[in-house]
């Protein structure tokens, strides 16, 4: 159940990866790649201030009067077991009515084309459909981002259509819409 993970997010593991919550000890690894322009070519926006300065992601909230509710969203770092290095991020976010959420991921360009994103996404899908009540995961990818489109297809997502000149975050582009249902996942087992 999603409620079980609102406070304590799980640690996931594959043959090569540990997928876990990021912390202040990860800043040096994140500084190496998180602000790099090529990561945001098809992201729909430029790197944020926090992405360019990842140490800001872990500081105290500048608004201590704001009471934050526990979140059902999952934000993980992708860590290589071999080196204990954070080489990517993956998230299930914008979870609606404990029924569906969106997937997002990014990986250090030095580790592109090594199957890391596919491996991490497959494990996240397994976790979501075996441990939560979510029935659907949504994905979007700029049509020009061939690698991201391939990752979703390799992981079983169904291309449901293309939005022509739609707004993706803060840019207008053609992008593909993908969906993966619990029943799709079960049929892949």
Coordinates of C-alpha atoms in Angstrom, one line a residue:
X1 CA 0.0 0.0 0.0
X2 CA 1.2 3.5 -0.8
X3 CA 0.6 4.6 2.8
X4 CA 3.2 2.2 3.9
X5 CA 5.8 4.2 2.0
X6 CA 4.8 7.8 2.7
X7 CA 7.6 8.3 5.3
X8 CA 10.1 5.5 4.7
X9 CA 10.9 4.9 1.0
X10 CA 12.1 1.4 0.1
X11 CA 15.5 0.5 -1.2
X12 CA 15.4 -1.5 -4.4
X13 CA 18.1 -3.6 -5.8
X14 CA 19.0 -5.2 -9.1
X15 CA 22.1 -7.1 -10.3
X16 CA 24.1 -3.9 -10.9
X17 CA 22.1 -1.2 -9.1
X18 CA 20.8 0.1 -5.8
X19 CA 17.8 2.4 -6.1
X20 CA 17.5 4.5 -3.0
X21 CA 16.6 7.8 -1.6
X22 CA 19.3 10.4 -2.2
X23 CA 21.1 12.1 0.7
X24 CA 23.7 14.8 1.4
X25 CA 26.5 12.3 1.0
X26 CA 25.5 12.1 -2.7
X27 CA 26.2 15.8 -3.5
X28 CA 29.7 15.2 -5.0
X29 CA 28.3 12.5 -7.4
X30 CA 25.3 14.7 -8.4
X31 CA 27.6 17.8 -9.0
X32 CA 29.4 15.8 -11.7
X33 CA 26.3 15.5 -13.9
X34 CA 23.0 16.8 -12.7
X35 CA 23.4 20.4 -14.0
X36 CA 24.8 19.3 -17.4
X37 CA 22.9 20.8 -20.4
X38 CA 22.7 17.6 -22.4
X39 CA 20.5 16.0 -19.8
X40 CA 17.8 18.7 -20.3
X41 CA 17.8 18.7 -24.2
X42 CA 14.5 16.8 -24.2
X43 CA 13.5 17.4 -20.5
X44 CA 11.2 20.4 -21.3
X45 CA 13.2 22.9 -19.3
X46 CA 16.7 23.9 -18.3
X47 CA 18.4 22.7 -15.1
X48 CA 17.0 24.3 -12.0
X49 CA 19.1 26.2 -9.4
X50 CA 19.0 23.1 -7.1
X51 CA 20.0 20.8 -10.0
X52 CA 23.0 23.1 -10.7
X53 CA 23.8 23.2 -7.0
X54 CA 22.7 19.8 -5.6
X55 CA 23.8 20.7 -2.0
X56 CA 20.7 22.9 -1.9
X57 CA 18.5 19.8 -2.3
X58 CA 19.4 18.7 1.2
X59 CA 19.5 21.9 3.3
X60 CA 16.8 22.9 5.7
X61 CA 13.6 24.3 4.2
X62 CA 13.9 28.1 4.0
X63 CA 10.3 28.3 5.1
X64 CA 10.1 26.5 8.4
X65 CA 6.5 27.6 9.0
X66 CA 5.4 25.4 6.0
X67 CA 4.1 22.0 7.2
X68 CA 4.8 19.3 4.6
X69 CA 2.5 16.4 4.4
X70 CA 4.0 13.0 3.8
X71 CA 4.2 12.3 0.0
X72 CA 3.1 9.2 -1.8
X73 CA 5.7 10.1 -4.5
X74 CA 8.9 8.1 -4.9
X75 CA 12.2 9.9 -5.7
X76 CA 15.3 7.7 -5.9
X77 CA 18.9 7.8 -6.8
X78 CA 20.3 5.2 -9.1
X79 CA 23.6 3.9 -7.6
X80 CA 26.1 1.6 -9.2
X81 CA 26.8 -1.3 -6.7
X82 CA 30.3 -1.7 -8.0
X83 CA 31.4 1.8 -7.2
X84 CA 28.7 3.1 -4.9
X85 CA 28.4 6.1 -7.3
X86 CA 25.1 7.9 -8.0
X87 CA 24.7 7.9 -11.7
X88 CA 21.0 8.7 -12.1
X89 CA 17.6 9.5 -10.7
X90 CA 14.3 7.9 -11.2
X91 CA 10.9 8.9 -9.8
X92 CA 7.2 8.0 -9.7
X93 CA 5.5 11.3 -9.1
X94 CA 2.2 13.1 -9.3
X95 CA 0.5 10.1 -7.9
X96 CA -3.3 10.7 -8.2
X97 CA -5.9 9.0 -6.0
X98 CA -3.6 6.1 -5.2
X99 CA -4.4 4.9 -8.8
X100 CA -1.8 6.2 -11.2
X101 CA 1.4 8.2 -11.4
X102 CA 4.0 9.5 -13.8
X103 CA 7.5 8.1 -14.4
X104 CA 10.6 10.2 -14.9
X105 CA 14.3 9.4 -15.1
X106 CA 17.7 10.8 -16.0
X107 CA 21.2 9.4 -16.0
X108 CA 24.7 10.8 -16.1
X109 CA 25.6 11.1 -19.8
X110 CA 28.8 9.2 -19.1
X111 CA 26.6 6.1 -18.4
X112 CA 24.2 6.4 -21.3
X113 CA 23.6 3.3 -23.5
X114 CA 24.6 0.9 -20.8
X115 CA 21.1 -0.4 -20.0
X116 CA 21.1 1.4 -16.6
X117 CA 17.8 3.2 -17.1
X118 CA 16.1 0.1 -18.5
X119 CA 17.3 -2.0 -15.5
X120 CA 16.2 0.7 -13.0
X121 CA 12.8 1.2 -14.6
X122 CA 12.0 -2.5 -14.8
X123 CA 12.8 -2.8 -11.0
X124 CA 10.6 0.3 -10.2
X125 CA 7.8 -1.1 -12.3
X126 CA 8.1 -4.4 -10.4
X127 CA 8.0 -2.7 -7.1
X128 CA 5.0 -0.4 -8.0
X129 CA 2.8 -3.2 -9.3
X130 CA 3.8 -5.8 -6.6
X131 CA 3.7 -3.5 -3.5
X132 CA 1.3 -0.7 -4.2
X133 CA -2.3 -0.3 -5.4
X134 CA -1.3 1.8 -8.4
X135 CA -3.0 0.5 -11.6
X136 CA -1.2 2.7 -14.1
X137 CA 2.1 4.4 -14.8
X138 CA 2.3 7.2 -17.3
X139 CA 5.3 8.1 -19.4
X140 CA 6.1 10.9 -21.8
X141 CA 9.0 11.4 -24.1
X142 CA 9.9 14.0 -26.7
X143 CA 9.7 12.2 -30.1
X144 CA 13.3 13.3 -30.8
X145 CA 14.5 11.5 -27.6
X146 CA 14.9 8.1 -29.3
X147 CA 16.7 6.5 -26.3
X148 CA 13.9 7.4 -23.8
X149 CA 11.2 6.1 -26.2
X150 CA 13.1 2.8 -26.5
X151 CA 13.5 2.5 -22.8
X152 CA 9.8 2.7 -22.2
X153 CA 9.0 0.3 -25.0
X154 CA 11.6 -2.2 -23.7
X155 CA 10.0 -2.0 -20.2
X156 CA 6.6 -2.9 -21.6
X157 CA 5.0 0.6 -21.9
X158 CA 2.4 0.9 -24.7
X159 CA 2.6 4.0 -26.9
X160 CA -0.9 5.5 -26.7
X161 CA -0.4 8.4 -29.0
X162 CA 1.6 11.5 -30.0
X163 CA 0.8 15.0 -28.8
X164 CA 1.7 17.4 -31.6
X165 CA 3.2 20.7 -30.5
X166 CA 2.0 20.2 -27.0
X167 CA 3.5 21.8 -23.9
X168 CA 5.9 19.4 -22.1
X169 CA 6.9 21.2 -18.9
X170 CA 7.8 24.6 -20.4
X171 CA 8.6 23.9 -24.1
X172 CA 6.3 23.1 -27.0
X173 CA 7.2 20.0 -28.9
X174 CA 5.8 16.7 -30.3
X175 CA 5.9 14.1 -27.6
X176 CA 4.7 10.5 -27.2
X177 CA 2.4 9.4 -24.5
X178 CA 3.0 5.9 -22.9
X179 CA 1.0 3.9 -20.4
X180 CA 1.6 0.7 -18.5
X181 CA -1.2 -1.0 -16.6
X182 CA -1.0 -3.5 -13.9
X183 CA -2.6 -6.1 -16.2
X184 CA 0.1 -5.3 -18.8
X185 CA 2.8 -6.0 -16.2
X186 CA 1.1 -9.3 -15.2
X187 CA 1.0 -10.4 -18.8
X188 CA 4.8 -9.9 -19.1
X189 CA 5.6 -12.3 -16.2

